[in-house]
Coordinates of C-alpha atoms in Angstrom, one line a residue:
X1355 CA -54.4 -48.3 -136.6
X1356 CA -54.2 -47.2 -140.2
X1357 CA -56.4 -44.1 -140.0
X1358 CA -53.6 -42.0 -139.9
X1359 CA -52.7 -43.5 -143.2
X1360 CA -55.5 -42.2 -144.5
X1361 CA -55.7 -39.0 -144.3
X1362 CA -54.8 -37.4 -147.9
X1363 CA -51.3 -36.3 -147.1
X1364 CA -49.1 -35.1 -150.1
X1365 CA -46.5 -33.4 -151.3
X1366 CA -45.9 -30.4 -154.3
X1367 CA -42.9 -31.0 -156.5
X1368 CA -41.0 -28.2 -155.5
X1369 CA -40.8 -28.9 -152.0
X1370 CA -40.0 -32.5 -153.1
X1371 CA -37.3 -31.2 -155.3
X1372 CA -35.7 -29.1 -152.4
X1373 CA -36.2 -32.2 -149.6
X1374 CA -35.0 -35.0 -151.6
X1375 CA -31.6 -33.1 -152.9
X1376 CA -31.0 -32.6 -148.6
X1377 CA -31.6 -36.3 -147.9
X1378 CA -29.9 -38.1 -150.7
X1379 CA -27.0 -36.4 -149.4
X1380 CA -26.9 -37.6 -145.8
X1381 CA -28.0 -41.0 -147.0
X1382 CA -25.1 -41.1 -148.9
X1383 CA -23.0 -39.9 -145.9
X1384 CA -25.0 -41.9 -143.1
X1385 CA -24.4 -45.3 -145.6
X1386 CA -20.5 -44.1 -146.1
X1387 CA -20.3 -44.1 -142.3
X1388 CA -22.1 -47.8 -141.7
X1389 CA -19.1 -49.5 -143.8
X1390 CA -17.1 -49.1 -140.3
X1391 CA -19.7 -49.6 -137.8
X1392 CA -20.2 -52.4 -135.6
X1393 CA -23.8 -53.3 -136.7
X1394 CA -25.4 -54.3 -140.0
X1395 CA -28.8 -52.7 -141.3
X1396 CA -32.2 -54.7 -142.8
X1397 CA -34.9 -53.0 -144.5
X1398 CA -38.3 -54.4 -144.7
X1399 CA -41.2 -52.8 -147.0
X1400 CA -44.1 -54.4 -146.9
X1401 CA -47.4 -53.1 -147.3
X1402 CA -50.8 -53.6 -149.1
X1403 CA -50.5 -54.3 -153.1
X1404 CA -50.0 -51.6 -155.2
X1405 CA -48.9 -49.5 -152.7
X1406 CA -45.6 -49.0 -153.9
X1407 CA -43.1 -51.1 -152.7
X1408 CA -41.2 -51.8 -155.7
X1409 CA -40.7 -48.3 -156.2
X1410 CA -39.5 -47.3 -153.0
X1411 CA -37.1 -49.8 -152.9
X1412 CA -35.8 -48.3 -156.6
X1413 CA -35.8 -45.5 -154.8
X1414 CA -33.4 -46.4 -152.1
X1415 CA -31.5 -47.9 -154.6
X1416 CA -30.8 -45.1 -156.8
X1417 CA -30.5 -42.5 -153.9
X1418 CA -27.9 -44.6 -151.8
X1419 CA -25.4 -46.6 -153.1
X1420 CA -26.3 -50.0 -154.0
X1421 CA -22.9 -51.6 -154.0
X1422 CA -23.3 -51.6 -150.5
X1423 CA -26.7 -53.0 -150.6
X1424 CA -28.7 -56.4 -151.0
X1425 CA -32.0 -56.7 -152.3
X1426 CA -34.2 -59.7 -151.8
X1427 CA -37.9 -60.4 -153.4
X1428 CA -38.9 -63.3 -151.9
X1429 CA -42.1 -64.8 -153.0
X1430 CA -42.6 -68.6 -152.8
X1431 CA -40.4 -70.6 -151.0
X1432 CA -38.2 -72.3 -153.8
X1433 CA -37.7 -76.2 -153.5
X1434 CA -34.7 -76.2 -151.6
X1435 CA -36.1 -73.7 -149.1
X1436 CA -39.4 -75.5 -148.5
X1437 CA -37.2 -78.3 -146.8
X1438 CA -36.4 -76.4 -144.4
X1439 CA -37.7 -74.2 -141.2
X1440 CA -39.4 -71.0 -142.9
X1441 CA -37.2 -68.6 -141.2
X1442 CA -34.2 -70.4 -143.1
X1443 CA -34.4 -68.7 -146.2
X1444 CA -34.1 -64.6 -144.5
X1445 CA -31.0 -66.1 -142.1
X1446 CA -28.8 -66.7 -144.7
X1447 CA -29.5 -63.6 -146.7
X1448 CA -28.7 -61.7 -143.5
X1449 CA -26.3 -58.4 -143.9
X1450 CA -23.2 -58.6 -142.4
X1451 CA -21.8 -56.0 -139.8
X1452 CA -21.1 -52.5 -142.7
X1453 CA -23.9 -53.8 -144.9
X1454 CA -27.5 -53.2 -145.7
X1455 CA -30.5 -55.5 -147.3
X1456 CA -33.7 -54.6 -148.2
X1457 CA -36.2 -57.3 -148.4
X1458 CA -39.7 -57.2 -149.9
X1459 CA -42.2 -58.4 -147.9
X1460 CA -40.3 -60.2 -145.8
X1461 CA -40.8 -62.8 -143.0
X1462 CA -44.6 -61.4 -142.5
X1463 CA -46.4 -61.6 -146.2
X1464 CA -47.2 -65.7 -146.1
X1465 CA -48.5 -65.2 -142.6
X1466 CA -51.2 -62.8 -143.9
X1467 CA -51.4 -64.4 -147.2
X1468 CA -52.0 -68.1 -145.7
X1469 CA -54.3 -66.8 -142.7
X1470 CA -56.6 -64.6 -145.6
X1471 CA -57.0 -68.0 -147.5
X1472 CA -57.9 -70.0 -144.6
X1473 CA -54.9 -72.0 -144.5
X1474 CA -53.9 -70.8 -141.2
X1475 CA -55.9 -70.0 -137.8
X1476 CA -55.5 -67.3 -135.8
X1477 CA -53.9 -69.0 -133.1
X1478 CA -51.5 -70.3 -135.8
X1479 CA -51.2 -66.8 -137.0
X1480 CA -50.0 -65.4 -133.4
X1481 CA -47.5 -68.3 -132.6
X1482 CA -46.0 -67.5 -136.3
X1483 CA -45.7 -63.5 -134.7
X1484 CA -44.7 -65.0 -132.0
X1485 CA -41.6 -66.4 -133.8
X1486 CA -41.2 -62.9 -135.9
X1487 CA -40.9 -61.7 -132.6
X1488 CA -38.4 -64.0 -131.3
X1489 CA -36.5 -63.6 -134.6
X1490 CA -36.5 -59.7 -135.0
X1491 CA -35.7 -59.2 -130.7
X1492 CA -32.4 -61.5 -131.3
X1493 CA -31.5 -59.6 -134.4
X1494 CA -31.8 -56.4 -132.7
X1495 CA -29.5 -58.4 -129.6
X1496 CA -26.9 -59.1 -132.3
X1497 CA -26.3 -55.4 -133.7
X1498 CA -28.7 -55.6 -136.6
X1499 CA -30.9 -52.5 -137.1
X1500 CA -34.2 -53.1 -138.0
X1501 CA -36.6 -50.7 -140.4
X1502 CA -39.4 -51.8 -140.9
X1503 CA -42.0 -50.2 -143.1
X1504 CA -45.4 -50.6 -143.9
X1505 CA -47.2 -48.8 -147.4
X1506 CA -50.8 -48.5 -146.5
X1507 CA -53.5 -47.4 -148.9
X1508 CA -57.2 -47.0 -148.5
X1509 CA -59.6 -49.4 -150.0
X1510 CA -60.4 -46.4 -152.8
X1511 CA -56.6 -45.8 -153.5
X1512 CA -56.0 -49.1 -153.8
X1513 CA -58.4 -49.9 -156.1
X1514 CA -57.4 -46.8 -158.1
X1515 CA -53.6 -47.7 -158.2
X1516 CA -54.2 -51.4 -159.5
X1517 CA -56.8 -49.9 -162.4
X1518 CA -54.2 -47.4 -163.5
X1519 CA -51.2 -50.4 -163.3
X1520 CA -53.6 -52.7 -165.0
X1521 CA -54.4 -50.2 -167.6
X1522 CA -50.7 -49.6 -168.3
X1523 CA -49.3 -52.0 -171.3
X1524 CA -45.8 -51.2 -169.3
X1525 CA -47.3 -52.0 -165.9
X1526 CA -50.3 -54.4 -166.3
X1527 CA -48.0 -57.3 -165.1
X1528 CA -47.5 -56.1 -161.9
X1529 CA -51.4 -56.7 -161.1
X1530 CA -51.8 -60.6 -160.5
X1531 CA -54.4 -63.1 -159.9
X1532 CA -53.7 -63.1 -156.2
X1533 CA -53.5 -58.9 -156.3
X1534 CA -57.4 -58.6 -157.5
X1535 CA -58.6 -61.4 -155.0
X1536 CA -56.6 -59.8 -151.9
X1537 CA -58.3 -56.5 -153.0
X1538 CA -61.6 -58.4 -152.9
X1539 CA -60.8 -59.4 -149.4
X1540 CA -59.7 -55.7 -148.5
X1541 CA -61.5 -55.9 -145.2
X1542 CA -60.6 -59.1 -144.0
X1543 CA -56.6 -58.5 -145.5
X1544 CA -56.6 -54.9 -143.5
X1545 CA -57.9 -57.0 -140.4
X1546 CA -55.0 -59.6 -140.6
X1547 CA -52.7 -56.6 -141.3
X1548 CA -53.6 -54.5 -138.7
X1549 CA -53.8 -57.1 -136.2
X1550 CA -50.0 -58.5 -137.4
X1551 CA -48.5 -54.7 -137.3
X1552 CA -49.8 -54.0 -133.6
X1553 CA -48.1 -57.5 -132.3
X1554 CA -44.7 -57.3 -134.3
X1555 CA -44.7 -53.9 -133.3
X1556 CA -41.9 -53.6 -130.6
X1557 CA -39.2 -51.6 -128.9
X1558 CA -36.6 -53.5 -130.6
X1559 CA -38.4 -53.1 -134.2
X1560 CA -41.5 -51.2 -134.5
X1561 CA -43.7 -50.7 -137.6
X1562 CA -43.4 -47.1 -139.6
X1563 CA -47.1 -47.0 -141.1
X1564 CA -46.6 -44.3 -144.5
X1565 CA -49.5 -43.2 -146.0
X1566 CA -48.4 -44.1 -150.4
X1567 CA -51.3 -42.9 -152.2
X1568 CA -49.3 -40.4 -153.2
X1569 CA -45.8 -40.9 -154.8
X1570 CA -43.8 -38.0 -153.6
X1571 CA -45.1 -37.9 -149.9
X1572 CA -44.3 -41.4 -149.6
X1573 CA -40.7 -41.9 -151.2
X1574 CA -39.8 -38.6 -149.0
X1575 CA -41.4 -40.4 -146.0
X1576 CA -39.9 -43.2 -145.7
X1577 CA -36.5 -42.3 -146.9
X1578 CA -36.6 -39.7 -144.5
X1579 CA -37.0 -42.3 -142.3
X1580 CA -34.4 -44.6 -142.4
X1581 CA -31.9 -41.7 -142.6
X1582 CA -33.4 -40.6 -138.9
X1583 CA -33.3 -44.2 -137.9
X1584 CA -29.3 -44.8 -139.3
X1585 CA -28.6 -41.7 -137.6
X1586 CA -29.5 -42.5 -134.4
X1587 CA -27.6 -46.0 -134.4
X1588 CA -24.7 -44.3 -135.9
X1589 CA -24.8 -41.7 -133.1
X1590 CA -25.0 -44.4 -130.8
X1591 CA -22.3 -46.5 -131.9
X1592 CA -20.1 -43.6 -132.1
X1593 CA -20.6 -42.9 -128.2
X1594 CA -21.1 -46.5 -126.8
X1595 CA -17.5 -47.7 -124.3
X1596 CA -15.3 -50.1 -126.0
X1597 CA -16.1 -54.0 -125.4
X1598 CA -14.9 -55.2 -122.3
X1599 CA -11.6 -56.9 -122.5
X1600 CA -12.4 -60.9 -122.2
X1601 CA -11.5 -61.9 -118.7
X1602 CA -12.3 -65.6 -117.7
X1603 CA -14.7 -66.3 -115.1
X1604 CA -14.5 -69.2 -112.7
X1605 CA -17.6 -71.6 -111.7
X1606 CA -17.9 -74.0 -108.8
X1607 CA -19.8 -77.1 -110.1
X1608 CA -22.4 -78.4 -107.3
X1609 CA -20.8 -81.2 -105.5
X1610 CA -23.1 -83.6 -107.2
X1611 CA -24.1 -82.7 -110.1
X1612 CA -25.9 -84.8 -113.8
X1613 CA -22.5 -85.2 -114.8
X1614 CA -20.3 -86.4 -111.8
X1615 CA -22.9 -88.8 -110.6
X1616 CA -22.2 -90.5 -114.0
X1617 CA -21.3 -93.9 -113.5
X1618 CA -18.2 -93.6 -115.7
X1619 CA -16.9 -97.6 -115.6
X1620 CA -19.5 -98.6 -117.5
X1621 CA -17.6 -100.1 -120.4
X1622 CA -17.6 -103.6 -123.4
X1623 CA -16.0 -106.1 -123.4
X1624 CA -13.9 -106.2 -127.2
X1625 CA -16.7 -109.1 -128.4
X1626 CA -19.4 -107.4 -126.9
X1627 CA -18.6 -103.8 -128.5
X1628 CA -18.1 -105.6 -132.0
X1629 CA -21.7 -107.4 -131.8
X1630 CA -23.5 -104.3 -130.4
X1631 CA -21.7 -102.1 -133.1
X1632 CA -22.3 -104.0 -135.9
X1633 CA -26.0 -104.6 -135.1
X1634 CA -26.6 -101.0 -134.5
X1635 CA -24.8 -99.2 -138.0
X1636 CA -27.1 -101.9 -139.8
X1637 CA -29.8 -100.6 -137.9
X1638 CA -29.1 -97.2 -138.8
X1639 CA -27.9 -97.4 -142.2
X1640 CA -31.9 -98.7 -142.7
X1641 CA -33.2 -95.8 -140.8
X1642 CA -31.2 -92.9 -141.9
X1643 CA -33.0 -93.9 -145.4
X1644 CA -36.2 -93.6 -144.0
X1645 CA -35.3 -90.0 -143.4
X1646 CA -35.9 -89.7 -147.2
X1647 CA -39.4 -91.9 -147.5
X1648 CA -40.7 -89.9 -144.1
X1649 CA -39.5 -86.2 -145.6
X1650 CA -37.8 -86.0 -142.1
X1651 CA -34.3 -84.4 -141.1
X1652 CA -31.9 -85.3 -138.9
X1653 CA -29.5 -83.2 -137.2
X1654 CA -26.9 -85.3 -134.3
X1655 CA -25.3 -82.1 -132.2
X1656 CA -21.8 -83.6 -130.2
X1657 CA -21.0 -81.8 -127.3
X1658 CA -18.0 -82.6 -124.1
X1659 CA -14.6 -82.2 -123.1
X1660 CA -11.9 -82.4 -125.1
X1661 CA -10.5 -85.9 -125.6
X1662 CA -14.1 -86.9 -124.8
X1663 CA -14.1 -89.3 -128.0
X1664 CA -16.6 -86.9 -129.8
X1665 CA -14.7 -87.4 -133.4
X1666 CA -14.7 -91.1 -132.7
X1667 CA -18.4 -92.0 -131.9
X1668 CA -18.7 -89.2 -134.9
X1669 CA -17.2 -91.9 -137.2
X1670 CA -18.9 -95.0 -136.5
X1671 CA -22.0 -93.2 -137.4
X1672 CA -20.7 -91.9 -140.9
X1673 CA -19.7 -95.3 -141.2
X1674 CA -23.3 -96.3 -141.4
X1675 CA -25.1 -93.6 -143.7
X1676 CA -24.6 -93.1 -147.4
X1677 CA -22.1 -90.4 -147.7
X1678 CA -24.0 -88.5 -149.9
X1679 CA -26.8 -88.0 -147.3
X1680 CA -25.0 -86.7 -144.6
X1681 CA -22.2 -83.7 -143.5
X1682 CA -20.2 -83.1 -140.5
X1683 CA -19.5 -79.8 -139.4
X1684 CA -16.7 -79.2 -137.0
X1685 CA -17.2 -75.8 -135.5
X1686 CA -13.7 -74.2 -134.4
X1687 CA -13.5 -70.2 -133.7
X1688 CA -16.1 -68.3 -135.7
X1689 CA -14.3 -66.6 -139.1
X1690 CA -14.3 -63.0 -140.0
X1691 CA -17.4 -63.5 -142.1
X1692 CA -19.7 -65.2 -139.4
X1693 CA -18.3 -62.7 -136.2
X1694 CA -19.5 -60.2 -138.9
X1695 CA -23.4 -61.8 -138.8
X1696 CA -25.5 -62.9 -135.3
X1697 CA -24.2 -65.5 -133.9
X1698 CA -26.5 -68.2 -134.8
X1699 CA -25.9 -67.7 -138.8
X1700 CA -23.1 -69.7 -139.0
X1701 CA -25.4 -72.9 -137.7
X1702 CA -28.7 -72.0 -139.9
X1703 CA -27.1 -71.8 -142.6
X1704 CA -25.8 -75.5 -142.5
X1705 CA -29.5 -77.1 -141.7
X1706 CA -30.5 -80.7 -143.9
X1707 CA -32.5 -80.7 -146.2
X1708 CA -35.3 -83.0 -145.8
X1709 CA -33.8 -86.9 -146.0
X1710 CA -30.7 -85.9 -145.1
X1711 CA -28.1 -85.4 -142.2
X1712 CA -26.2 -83.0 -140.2
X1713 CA -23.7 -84.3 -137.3
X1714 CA -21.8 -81.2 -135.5
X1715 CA -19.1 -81.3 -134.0
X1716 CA -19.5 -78.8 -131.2
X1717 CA -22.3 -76.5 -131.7
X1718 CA -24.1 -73.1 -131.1
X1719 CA -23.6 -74.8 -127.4
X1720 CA -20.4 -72.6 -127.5
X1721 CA -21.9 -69.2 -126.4
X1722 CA -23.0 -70.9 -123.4
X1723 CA -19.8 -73.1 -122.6
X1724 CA -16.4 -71.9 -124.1
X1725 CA -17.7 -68.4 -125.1
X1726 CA -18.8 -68.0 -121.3
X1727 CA -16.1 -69.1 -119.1
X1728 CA -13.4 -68.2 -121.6
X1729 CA -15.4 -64.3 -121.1
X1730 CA -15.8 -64.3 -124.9
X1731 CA -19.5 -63.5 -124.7
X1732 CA -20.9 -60.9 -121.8
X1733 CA -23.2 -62.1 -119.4
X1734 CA -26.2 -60.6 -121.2
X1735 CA -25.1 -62.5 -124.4
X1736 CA -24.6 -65.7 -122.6
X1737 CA -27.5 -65.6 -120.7
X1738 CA -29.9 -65.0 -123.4
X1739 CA -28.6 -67.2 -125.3
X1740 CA -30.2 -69.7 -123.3
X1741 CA -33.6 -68.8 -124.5
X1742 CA -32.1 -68.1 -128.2
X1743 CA -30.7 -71.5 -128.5
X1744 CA -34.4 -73.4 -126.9
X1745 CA -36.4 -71.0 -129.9
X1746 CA -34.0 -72.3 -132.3
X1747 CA -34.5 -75.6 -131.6
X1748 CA -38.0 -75.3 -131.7
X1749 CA -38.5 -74.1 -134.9
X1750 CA -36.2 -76.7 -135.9
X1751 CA -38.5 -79.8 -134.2
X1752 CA -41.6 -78.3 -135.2
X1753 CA -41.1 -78.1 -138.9
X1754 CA -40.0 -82.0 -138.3
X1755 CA -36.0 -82.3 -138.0
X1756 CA -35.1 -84.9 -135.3
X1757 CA -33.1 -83.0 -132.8
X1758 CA -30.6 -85.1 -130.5
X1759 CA -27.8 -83.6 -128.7
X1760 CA -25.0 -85.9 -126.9
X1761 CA -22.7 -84.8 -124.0
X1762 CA -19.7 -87.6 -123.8
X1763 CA -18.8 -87.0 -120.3
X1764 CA -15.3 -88.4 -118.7
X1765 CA -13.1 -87.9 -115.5
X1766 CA -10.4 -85.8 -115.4
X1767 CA -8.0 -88.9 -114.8
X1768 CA -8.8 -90.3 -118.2
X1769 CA -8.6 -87.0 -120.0
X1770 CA -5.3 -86.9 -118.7
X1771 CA -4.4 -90.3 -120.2
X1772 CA -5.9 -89.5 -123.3
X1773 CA -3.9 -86.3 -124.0
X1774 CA -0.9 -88.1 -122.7
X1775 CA -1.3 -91.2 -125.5
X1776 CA -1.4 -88.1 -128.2
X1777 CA 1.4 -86.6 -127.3
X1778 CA 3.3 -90.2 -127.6
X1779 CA 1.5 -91.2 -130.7
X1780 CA 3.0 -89.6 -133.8
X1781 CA -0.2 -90.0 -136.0
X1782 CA -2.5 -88.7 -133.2
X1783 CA 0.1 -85.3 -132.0
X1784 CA -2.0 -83.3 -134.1
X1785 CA -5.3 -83.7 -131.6
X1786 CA -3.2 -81.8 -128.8
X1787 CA -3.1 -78.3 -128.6
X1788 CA -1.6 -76.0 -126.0
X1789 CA -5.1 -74.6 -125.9
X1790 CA -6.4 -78.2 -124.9
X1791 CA -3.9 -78.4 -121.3
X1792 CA -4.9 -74.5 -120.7
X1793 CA -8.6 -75.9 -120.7
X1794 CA -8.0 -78.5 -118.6
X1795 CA -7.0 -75.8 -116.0
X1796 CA -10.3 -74.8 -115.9
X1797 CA -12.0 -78.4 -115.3
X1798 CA -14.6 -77.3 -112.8
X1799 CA -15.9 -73.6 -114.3
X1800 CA -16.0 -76.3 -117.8
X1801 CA -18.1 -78.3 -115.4
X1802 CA -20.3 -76.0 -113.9
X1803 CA -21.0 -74.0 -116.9
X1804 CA -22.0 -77.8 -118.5
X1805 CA -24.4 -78.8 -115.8
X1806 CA -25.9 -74.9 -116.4
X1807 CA -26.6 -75.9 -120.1
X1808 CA -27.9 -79.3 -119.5
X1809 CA -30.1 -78.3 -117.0
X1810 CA -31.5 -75.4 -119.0
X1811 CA -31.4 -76.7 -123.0
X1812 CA -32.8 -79.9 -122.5
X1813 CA -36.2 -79.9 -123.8
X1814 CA -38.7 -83.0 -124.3
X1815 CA -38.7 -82.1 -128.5
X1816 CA -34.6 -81.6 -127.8
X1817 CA -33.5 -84.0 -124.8
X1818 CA -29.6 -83.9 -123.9
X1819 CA -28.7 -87.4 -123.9
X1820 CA -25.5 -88.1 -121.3
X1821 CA -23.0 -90.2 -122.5
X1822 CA -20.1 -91.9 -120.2
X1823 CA -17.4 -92.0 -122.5
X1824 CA -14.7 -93.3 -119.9
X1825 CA -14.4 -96.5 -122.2
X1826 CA -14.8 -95.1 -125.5
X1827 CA -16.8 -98.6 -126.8
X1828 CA -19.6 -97.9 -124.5
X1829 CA -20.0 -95.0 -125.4
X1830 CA -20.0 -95.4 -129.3
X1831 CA -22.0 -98.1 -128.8
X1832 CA -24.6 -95.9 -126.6
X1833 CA -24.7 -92.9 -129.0
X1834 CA -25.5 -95.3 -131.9
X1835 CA -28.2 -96.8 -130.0
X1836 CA -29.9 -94.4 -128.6
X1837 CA -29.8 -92.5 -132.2
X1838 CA -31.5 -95.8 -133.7
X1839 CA -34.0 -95.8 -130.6
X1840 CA -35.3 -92.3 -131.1
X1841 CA -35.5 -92.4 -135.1
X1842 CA -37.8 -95.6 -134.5
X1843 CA -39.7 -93.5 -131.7
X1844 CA -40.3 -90.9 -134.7
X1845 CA -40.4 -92.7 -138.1
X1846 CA -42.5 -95.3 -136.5
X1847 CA -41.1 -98.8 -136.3

């Protein structure tokens, strides 16, 4: 795969002089005309060492204009990023919509680095591509252009470039430790390579091999590439229809469904809820602290109609963990800033660190629920969200956080009462909405589009667990249970 890179192209000054004063331009232009567009831009250089990755990024740098840019060189994770899932750390550096980032590496150097030293297999190495794949196909989904570049140098260049950096009082710092034993490996590190370019190698973002032994074909290479790849997507965005106007749809629930088959007069008695209660926030306030001996995260995802009683089960949890290990995010309408990034930022970027918890209130369940029968989100976005949402929580159960997701289901007659009792109730008017009656319309698409998402998200790492929540004390009393059933389940009892 990297012959081509090998084959002694280069570039005379003057022909560098004259191309380079005809491309800085248009960058310049191309990166005037992102600020408006609809989708954001992330550079990747990677590459073998000493090929030349900090200098092409300088060179981006200094050719475009670097307000309008982000750079990120990330090496080892740093403490706070090592308690969470690896991807963590490049979601909330993302671009937003207007912007660009370059990153260094990127999500592909440990991969290569860890599978060179033995610390991971190749059939760990291609489910990590697999997730680079997963990662970089949603990106592109979420109008985020993807350039990816990769500096290749024979085993002889190589060699050369590090000697000449090493010999270099300016420059010797650049060669480290883990540069001369990777060059030691050159075989073995160009197998890895080779093998990672071909599989993360797709439609949606595919590899640009440039030869970088030397300087002035390489800088001219790849920044001529990235102006033919922002030209494109300008071009494209320029000419693509306007977004359909959001229309709401309307869904027929199956006559019996997981959620009207419910048996929702299952309820306490006042004596019973206050024994069950108690017993169960002592149980968890012992258990959430295990979080921190086990290294473990939790994250509790609320889900359900409104008036369901999602803000009060919500509480009687918070009422049982130390308030400095937990946060509760209530997800309303996305701001400017996160409709500006894919829609999944907003969520990543409020994962636990490890010991610690995260309750929402609503979730990334939205695309799939309000987003979909409000018409929000087209049918391609909703239905691959689907998908999106199960590789999300994936990652998220496989680097250890404890995954539960509640849907507090009730009937339609005691929604009714509910919103009635706020209206009446001075101190609880504020809970009532115009919005919330206007969604009541809509009981059975609500319904339907509910069963869709249970029937489709609920995983054995990520189960739903259905709540009846006609009498709110059961289902407080449930929730907390069932929570303090599966951390025993996974911190061991």
């Amino acid at each position: 795969m990297f012959e081509s890179a090998e084959v002694g192209n280069t570039l005379d000054k003057l022909t560098y002089r004259e191309e380079s004063a005809k491309v800085r331009a248009a960058l310049i232009q191309a990166q005037r005309e992102l600020a408006g567009a609809p989708f954001s831009v992330v550079v990747s250089v990677s590459g073998l060492e000493g090929a030349g990755k900090s200098e092409v990024v300088n060179l981006l740098l200094a050719w475009m204009d670097a307000r309008g840019i982000e750079t990120h060189a990330l090496d080892r994770p740093t403490d706070e990023e090592r308690q969470r899932p690896a991807t963590w750390r490049f979601w909330r550096r993302l671009p937003p919509q207007g912007r660009t980032a370059i990153f260094f590496g990127s999500w592909d150097a440990g991969a290569i680095y860890n599978c060179v030293r033995g610390k991971l297999s190749r059939p760990e190495l291609d489910h990590a591509l697999d997730r680079i794949v997963q990662f970089e196909r949603m990106l592109n989904e979420e109008n985020t252009l993807l350039v990816k570049f990769w500096l290749h140098l024979s085993q002889r260049a190589q060699k050369k470039r590090l000697r000449k950096l090493q010999a270099d009082p300016r420059q010797k710092w650049r060669v480290t430790k883990r540069d001369r034993k990777m060059l030691e490996k050159y075989d073995e590190v160009r197998g890895v390579s080779e093998h990672l370019v071909h599989r993360t190698s797709t439609a949606e973002a595919p590899w640009i091999i440039v030869e970088a032994a030397d300087r002035r074909y390489r800088n001219l290479t790849v920044a001529k590439a990235l102006l033919a790849a922002l030209r494109e997507r300008l071009d494209v965005a320029k000419s693509a229809p306007p977004r359909p106007r959001p229309e709401p749809i309307h869904l027929q629930p199956a006559p019996r469904n997981v959620l009207n088959q419910l048996d929702l007069t299952l309820a306490l008695t006042e004596k019973e809820y206050d024994k069950r209660l108690a017993e169960g926030q002592a149980d968890l306030a012992v258990l959430a602290r295990r979080l921190h001996e086990a290294q473990r995260s939790l994250i509790l995802v609320f889900e359900g109609p409104d008036a369901a009683g999602k803000g009060g089960a919500i509480r009687r949890l918070t009422e049982a963990i130390d308030a400095r290990d937990y946060r509760v995010i209530a997800i309303a309408a996305p701001t400017d800033e996160e409709r500006a990034h894919p829609y999944l930022w907003r969520f990543w970027r409020h994962l636990p660190g490890l010991g610690r918890v995260t309750i929402y209130d609503r979730s990334w369940y939205g695309r799939v629920l309000v987003e979909r029968v409000e018409g929000f989100a087209l049918e391609a976005e909703w239905q691959r969200a689907y998908g999106e949402i199960d590789a999300f929580e994936e990652q998220l159960t496989e680097f250890g956080t404890i995954v539960l997701k509640f849907w507090l289901a009730v009937s339609p007659e005691e929604q009714l009462r509910r919103f009635q009792e706020r209206e009446e109730t001075p101190y609880k008017q504020y809970k009532i909405t115009p919005e919330d009656w206007r969604n009541r319309d809509r009981w059975a698409s609500y319904e339907a589009a509910a069963c869709d998402t249970i029937e489709r998200t609920s995983t054995e790492a990520a189960p739903w667990a259905l709540v009846e929540a006609d009498n709110k004390e059961w289902a407080r009393v449930k929730v907390i249970e069932t929570i303090n059933r599966r951390l025993r389940e996974a911190l061991g009892k």
